[in-house]
Coordinates of C-alpha atoms and ligand atoms in Angstrom, one line a residue:
M1 CA 77.5 52.5 68.7
C2 CA 74.7 51.0 66.5
G3 CA 72.4 54.2 67.8
P4 CA 73.3 57.2 66.7
R5 CA 74.9 55.4 62.8
K6 CA 71.4 54.0 62.4
L7 CA 69.5 57.3 62.7
L8 CA 72.2 59.0 60.8
A9 CA 71.6 56.6 58.1
L10 CA 67.6 56.3 58.6
T11 CA 67.8 60.3 58.0
L12 CA 69.6 60.3 54.9
T13 CA 67.2 57.8 53.5
A14 CA 64.7 60.0 54.6
L15 CA 66.4 63.0 52.8
A16 CA 66.8 61.0 50.1
A17 CA 63.4 59.4 49.7
S18 CA 61.7 63.1 50.1
A19 CA 63.8 64.4 47.5
F20 CA 63.0 61.7 44.5
M21 CA 58.8 62.0 45.8
L22 CA 57.6 65.0 43.8
Q23 CA 54.0 63.6 44.9
P24 CA 53.3 61.9 48.1
A25 CA 54.2 58.3 48.6
G26 CA 50.3 57.2 49.3
G27 CA 49.1 59.7 46.6
A28 CA 46.3 58.0 44.2
H29 CA 46.9 57.9 40.9
R30 CA 46.5 60.9 38.2
P31 CA 46.2 60.1 34.9
G32 CA 48.3 63.4 33.4
S33 CA 49.5 64.7 36.5
R34 CA 53.7 66.3 36.5
H35 CA 56.5 63.7 36.6
M36 CA 59.7 63.9 37.7
L37 CA 61.8 64.8 34.6
A38 CA 65.0 63.7 33.4
G39 CA 66.9 67.0 33.9
D40 CA 65.9 66.7 38.0
T41 CA 67.7 63.3 38.3
A42 CA 71.0 64.7 38.8
S43 CA 69.6 67.0 42.3
Q44 CA 66.9 64.6 43.4
C45 CA 69.6 61.8 43.3
S46 CA 72.1 64.1 45.3
S47 CA 72.6 62.7 48.5
T48 CA 74.6 60.4 50.4
G49 CA 74.4 57.1 52.8
Y50 CA 73.9 54.5 49.6
G51 CA 74.5 51.0 50.4
S52 CA 72.8 51.3 54.1
R53 CA 70.5 48.3 55.1
V54 CA 67.2 47.6 54.7
C55 CA 66.4 45.4 57.5
S56 CA 68.0 44.0 60.5
V57 CA 66.9 42.1 63.1
L58 CA 67.1 44.9 65.9
H59 CA 65.8 47.7 64.2
G60 CA 63.5 45.9 61.8
C61 CA 63.0 47.4 58.1
T62 CA 63.7 51.3 56.8
E63 CA 61.1 50.4 53.4
K64 CA 58.3 48.2 54.1
A65 CA 57.2 46.0 51.4
T66 CA 53.6 47.0 51.8
R67 CA 54.3 50.9 51.8
A68 CA 55.2 52.9 48.3
T69 CA 58.0 54.6 48.5
P70 CA 60.5 54.9 44.7
R71 CA 63.9 53.2 45.5
T72 CA 65.8 55.8 48.5
A73 CA 69.3 55.1 50.3
S74 CA 68.8 51.8 51.5
T75 CA 68.1 49.8 47.6
L76 CA 70.3 52.2 45.5
A77 CA 74.0 51.5 45.5
N78 CA 75.1 54.9 44.5
V79 CA 74.3 58.2 42.3
A80 CA 75.0 57.3 39.4
Q81 CA 72.3 53.8 40.2
C82 CA 70.1 56.4 41.4
T83 CA 70.1 58.5 38.5
Q84 CA 69.4 55.1 36.2
W85 CA 66.7 53.9 37.9
A86 CA 64.7 57.7 37.4
R87 CA 65.3 57.5 34.2
A88 CA 64.3 53.3 33.2
R89 CA 60.9 54.5 35.6
L90 CA 60.7 58.2 33.7
A91 CA 61.3 55.5 30.3
N92 CA 58.4 53.0 31.6
V93 CA 56.0 55.8 32.2
R94 CA 56.5 56.6 28.7
A95 CA 55.5 53.5 27.1
A96 CA 52.5 53.1 29.0
E97 CA 51.2 56.4 27.8
H98 CA 51.5 55.1 24.2
F99 CA 50.3 52.2 25.1
G100 CA 47.6 51.1 22.6
S101 CA 46.7 47.6 21.7
E102 CA 44.8 48.2 19.3
H103 CA 42.6 45.2 18.4
R104 CA 44.5 42.5 20.6
P105 CA 43.9 42.2 24.1
A106 CA 46.5 44.1 26.2
L107 CA 49.1 42.3 28.7
V108 CA 51.0 44.5 30.6
M109 CA 53.7 43.0 33.0
L110 CA 54.9 43.9 36.2
G111 CA 58.0 43.3 38.1
D112 CA 61.5 43.4 38.9
S113 CA 64.7 42.4 37.0
I114 CA 63.5 39.2 35.2
T115 CA 60.4 41.1 33.6
E116 CA 63.3 43.7 32.6
E117 CA 64.8 41.3 30.7
M118 CA 61.7 41.0 28.2
A119 CA 62.6 44.6 27.5
G120 CA 65.7 44.3 26.9
T121 CA 67.6 46.1 29.2
R122 CA 68.5 46.7 33.0
L123 CA 67.9 49.9 34.5
G124 CA 67.1 50.8 31.5
L125 CA 70.2 50.3 29.5
P126 CA 71.0 47.0 27.0
A127 CA 72.0 44.1 29.0
A128 CA 73.8 41.4 27.5
R129 CA 72.0 38.7 29.7
S130 CA 69.1 39.4 28.0
A131 CA 69.8 38.6 24.5
G132 CA 67.2 37.0 22.6
V133 CA 64.3 38.0 25.3
P134 CA 62.5 41.0 23.7
E135 CA 62.4 38.4 20.6
A136 CA 61.4 35.2 22.4
L137 CA 58.7 37.4 24.8
A138 CA 57.4 38.4 20.8
R139 CA 57.1 34.8 19.2
A140 CA 55.4 34.0 22.2
L141 CA 53.0 36.2 22.7
G142 CA 53.4 38.5 20.1
S143 CA 50.4 37.4 17.7
S144 CA 48.2 37.1 20.5
F145 CA 48.7 40.0 22.6
A146 CA 49.6 43.7 22.7
T147 CA 52.6 43.7 25.2
L148 CA 54.1 45.8 27.5
P149 CA 57.3 44.9 30.2
L150 CA 56.9 47.1 33.0
G151 CA 60.0 46.2 35.1
I152 CA 62.7 47.8 36.5
S153 CA 66.2 45.6 37.9
G154 CA 66.1 45.2 41.8
D155 CA 62.7 46.5 42.2
M156 CA 60.9 44.9 45.0
T157 CA 57.3 45.8 45.7
Q158 CA 56.8 48.5 47.4
H159 CA 58.7 50.4 44.7
L160 CA 56.8 48.8 42.0
L161 CA 53.5 49.9 44.1
W162 CA 55.5 53.1 44.3
R163 CA 55.5 53.8 40.0
L164 CA 52.4 52.2 39.4
R165 CA 50.8 54.8 41.5
N166 CA 52.9 57.3 39.5
G167 CA 52.4 56.6 36.3
E168 CA 53.1 53.4 35.0
L169 CA 49.5 52.1 34.4
P170 CA 48.5 52.8 31.5
A171 CA 45.8 55.7 31.3
A172 CA 44.0 52.9 29.0
L173 CA 43.6 50.2 31.7
S174 CA 41.2 52.9 33.8
A175 CA 39.0 54.1 30.9
R176 CA 35.2 53.7 30.5
S177 CA 36.4 51.6 27.5
A178 CA 38.7 49.8 28.4
P179 CA 40.0 47.2 26.4
L180 CA 40.7 43.5 27.6
A181 CA 44.0 43.3 29.2
V182 CA 46.3 41.0 31.6
V183 CA 47.5 42.5 33.9
S184 CA 50.9 39.8 35.1
L185 CA 52.3 40.3 38.1
L186 CA 55.5 38.9 39.3
I187 CA 57.7 40.6 42.3
G188 CA 58.9 40.0 45.6
T189 CA 62.7 38.7 45.0
N190 CA 64.0 41.1 45.5
N191 CA 62.6 41.9 48.7
L192 CA 63.6 38.1 50.1
A193 CA 67.2 38.9 48.9
Y194 CA 67.0 42.0 51.4
G195 CA 65.5 41.0 54.2
H196 CA 61.7 41.3 54.2
A197 CA 60.4 38.2 55.3
P198 CA 58.0 35.9 53.9
P199 CA 55.0 36.7 55.5
D200 CA 55.7 40.5 54.5
V201 CA 56.5 40.2 50.9
L202 CA 52.9 38.3 50.8
L203 CA 51.3 41.4 51.8
G204 CA 53.6 43.3 49.8
I205 CA 52.5 41.5 46.4
E206 CA 48.8 41.9 47.9
A207 CA 49.1 45.6 47.9
V208 CA 50.3 45.6 44.4
A209 CA 47.3 43.3 43.2
S210 CA 45.0 45.0 44.7
Y211 CA 46.2 48.4 43.7
V212 CA 45.7 47.1 40.0
L213 CA 42.5 45.8 40.4
A214 CA 41.5 49.3 42.0
A215 CA 42.8 51.2 39.7
S216 CA 42.0 49.4 36.5
R217 CA 38.4 48.8 35.6
S218 CA 37.9 45.2 33.8
A219 CA 42.0 44.1 34.0
L220 CA 42.0 40.2 34.5
L221 CA 45.1 39.7 37.1
A222 CA 47.9 37.0 36.8
V223 CA 50.1 36.4 40.0
N224 CA 53.1 34.6 38.9
T225 CA 54.8 32.1 42.0
L226 CA 58.0 33.3 42.6
L227 CA 60.8 32.1 39.9
P228 CA 63.7 29.4 42.3
R229 CA 66.9 31.0 42.9
A230 CA 69.9 29.7 44.0
D231 CA 72.2 32.9 43.1
G232 CA 73.7 32.7 46.6
Q233 CA 76.7 30.5 45.0
I234 CA 77.2 32.9 43.0
K235 CA 76.8 36.2 44.9
P236 CA 77.5 35.0 48.3
R237 CA 76.7 38.9 49.7
L238 CA 73.2 38.3 49.2
L239 CA 74.1 34.8 50.8
Q240 CA 75.2 36.9 54.5
R241 CA 72.4 39.3 53.9
I242 CA 70.2 36.2 54.8
A243 CA 72.6 35.2 57.6
R244 CA 71.7 38.5 59.6
L245 CA 68.3 37.4 59.7
C246 CA 68.7 34.2 61.2
P247 CA 67.4 34.1 64.4
P248 CA 64.8 33.7 63.3
R249 CA 65.0 32.5 59.6
C250 CA 67.5 29.5 59.9
E251 CA 68.0 26.4 58.3
D252 CA 66.7 23.3 61.1
D253 CA 70.3 23.1 61.8
G254 CA 70.1 26.7 63.9
A255 CA 73.0 27.2 61.2
P256 CA 72.1 30.6 58.8
L257 CA 70.0 29.8 55.3
R258 CA 72.9 28.7 52.8
S259 CA 69.9 29.4 49.7
F260 CA 67.1 31.8 49.2
E261 CA 65.6 28.7 48.6
P262 CA 63.7 28.0 51.7
L263 CA 62.4 31.4 51.5
V264 CA 61.1 31.2 47.8
A265 CA 59.2 28.3 48.9
E266 CA 57.4 30.3 51.7
V267 CA 56.1 32.9 49.5
N268 CA 55.1 30.3 46.9
A269 CA 53.0 28.1 49.6
G270 CA 51.5 31.7 50.4
M271 CA 50.2 32.5 47.4
P272 CA 47.0 30.2 47.0
A273 CA 45.9 31.9 50.0
L274 CA 46.5 35.4 48.7
V275 CA 45.0 34.4 45.6
Q276 CA 41.8 33.2 47.8
R277 CA 41.2 36.7 49.4
L278 CA 42.0 39.0 46.4
R279 CA 39.0 37.1 44.7
A280 CA 36.7 37.5 47.7
S281 CA 37.8 41.5 47.9
H282 CA 37.0 41.7 44.7
P283 CA 34.7 39.6 43.7
G284 CA 33.4 39.4 39.7
R285 CA 37.1 39.9 38.7
N286 CA 39.0 37.4 36.8
I287 CA 42.3 36.4 38.8
R288 CA 44.6 33.8 38.8
L289 CA 47.6 32.3 40.4
V290 CA 50.1 31.4 37.3
N291 CA 53.3 28.8 39.2
C292 CA 55.3 28.0 36.1
S293 CA 58.4 27.5 38.6
S294 CA 59.3 24.5 38.3
E295 CA 60.0 25.2 34.1
L296 CA 63.0 26.0 35.2
L297 CA 64.2 23.3 37.7
L298 CA 66.5 20.3 36.2
L299 CA 63.8 17.9 37.1
H300 CA 60.1 18.5 37.1
G301 CA 58.5 18.8 40.2
S302 CA 60.7 19.1 43.3
L303 CA 61.7 22.9 44.3
G304 CA 64.1 23.1 46.0
P305 CA 67.2 21.3 47.0
S306 CA 66.2 17.6 48.4
P307 CA 67.3 16.8 51.8
G308 CA 70.9 16.7 52.1
D309 CA 71.7 18.1 49.1
E310 CA 75.4 20.2 50.1
R311 CA 74.6 22.8 47.2
A312 CA 71.8 24.0 48.1
G313 CA 69.2 25.1 45.3
A314 CA 71.7 22.7 43.2
R315 CA 68.5 22.2 40.7
V316 CA 68.4 24.9 39.0
N317 CA 69.1 24.1 35.6
V318 CA 71.7 26.9 34.7
S319 CA 71.5 25.9 31.2
L320 CA 68.0 28.2 31.4
V321 CA 69.4 30.3 34.2
P322 CA 73.2 31.1 34.0
D323 CA 73.2 33.1 36.9
L324 CA 70.7 31.2 38.6
L325 CA 68.3 34.1 39.1
H326 CA 67.7 35.4 35.7
P327 CA 66.4 33.0 33.1
N328 CA 68.0 34.0 29.6
A329 CA 66.3 33.4 26.2
A330 CA 65.7 29.9 26.1
G331 CA 64.7 29.9 30.3
F332 CA 62.2 32.3 29.6
E333 CA 60.5 30.2 26.1
R334 CA 59.5 28.0 28.6
I335 CA 58.7 30.6 31.1
L336 CA 56.6 32.1 28.3
A337 CA 54.8 29.5 26.9
C338 CA 53.6 28.3 30.5
Q339 CA 52.2 31.3 31.0
R340 CA 50.8 31.7 27.7
R341 CA 48.2 28.9 28.0
V342 CA 47.3 30.3 31.3
F343 CA 46.8 33.8 29.4
L344 CA 44.7 32.5 26.3
A345 CA 43.2 30.6 29.2
M346 CA 42.3 34.0 31.2
V347 CA 40.8 36.2 27.8
A348 CA 38.9 33.2 26.4
Q349 CA 36.5 32.8 29.7
Q350 CA 35.6 36.5 28.8
H351 CA 33.7 35.5 25.8
Ligands
NAG401 C1 68.3 22.0 31.3 O1 67.8 22.6 30.3 C2 68.3 22.4 28.9 C3 67.9 23.8 27.8 O2 67.0 23.7 27.2 C4 67.9 21.2 28.4 O3 68.8 20.4 27.4 C5 68.3 20.5 29.5 O4 67.7 18.9 29.4 C6 68.3 20.4 31.1 N1 68.7 19.4 32.3 C7 68.4 18.6 33.1 C8 69.3 17.9 33.8 O5 66.8 18.7 33.2
NAG402 C1 54.3 25.1 41.7 O1 54.4 23.2 40.9 C2 55.0 23.1 41.8 C3 55.3 22.0 40.8 O2 54.3 21.2 39.7 C4 54.6 22.7 43.1 O3 55.2 21.5 43.4 C5 54.0 23.4 44.2 O4 53.8 22.8 45.1 C6 53.4 24.5 43.0 N1 53.1 25.7 43.9 C7 52.0 26.6 44.0 C8 51.8 28.1 44.7 O5 50.9 26.0 43.5

């Protein structure tokens, strides 16, 4: 029963993916190359098969964390969302094309919905949950940096990699006279929600980071640890997804995971080694690990629930993270103040 249905889902996913790709997934970044036009999106999103699973224990994952792809039927809910994603990423391409840092250093922020909040939108549309966040960004970093947030809600490492290869990395960063620029990377939490295992997520983050380093001449790279999340408490649907991955990823007592927090912690624990590898493979580049995750916790210094805590992940401060995943303006004030210290230190090192 599983076989033919799976095959069908895979075929539809492949169709949706190929319809989306005017350029091959592995294609190099070519400034000025033709981008998907907004008017084309309806026909590119006409396939069916939306909402099929990304990963299962038996069959593996239809999208790989390290392989560039636009969102496919596995990672989109329906045609409307597909169209919205295509528009959101085109808006990012335009913002990247028009981005100029003038006399300040540039700060390009790459990621998912958490980064998109800084633009005040969710999949390109104005979002109530990000009220006050663009203003918080301007207050915290606007006087020191020309900021460009390039996030899209729901994106994973493979989608960000595709976006960067298809027009979102500002051309100025690869120019001979590239301005002083910090690229801040915060991606990977959605991979966990869709079932990618932490070691694969780390490889996905590394793939994006390596691409940024290769495609930019001299950008300084800030790799952020994932923020804590306990949103499975609010959206049991998300917990069903990670429950399917047990085994091998289970609680100590063999039961399915009750929170994303152990998976987030596993990714973050691998980040120092990831940054070491990046430094070794890109000598002379300024690469930093940025760890502002504990800014959103009730008690500083303890990531994740304490042993025996019935409500897993209960330590995320809901007055900073109302849905236990997306920081509000107050949450961003803390995160951005923490990041600002690191970004300024990186820039100071260049002088
Ligand atoms: C949670 O965040 C709010 C807003 O910043 C703060 O006033 C409160 O003290 C925090 N709670 C704890 C227990 O840390
Ligand atoms: C991040 O900071 C927290 C709190 O300071 C610490 O417990 C954790 O080990 C750090 N993680 C990494 C990857 O540096």
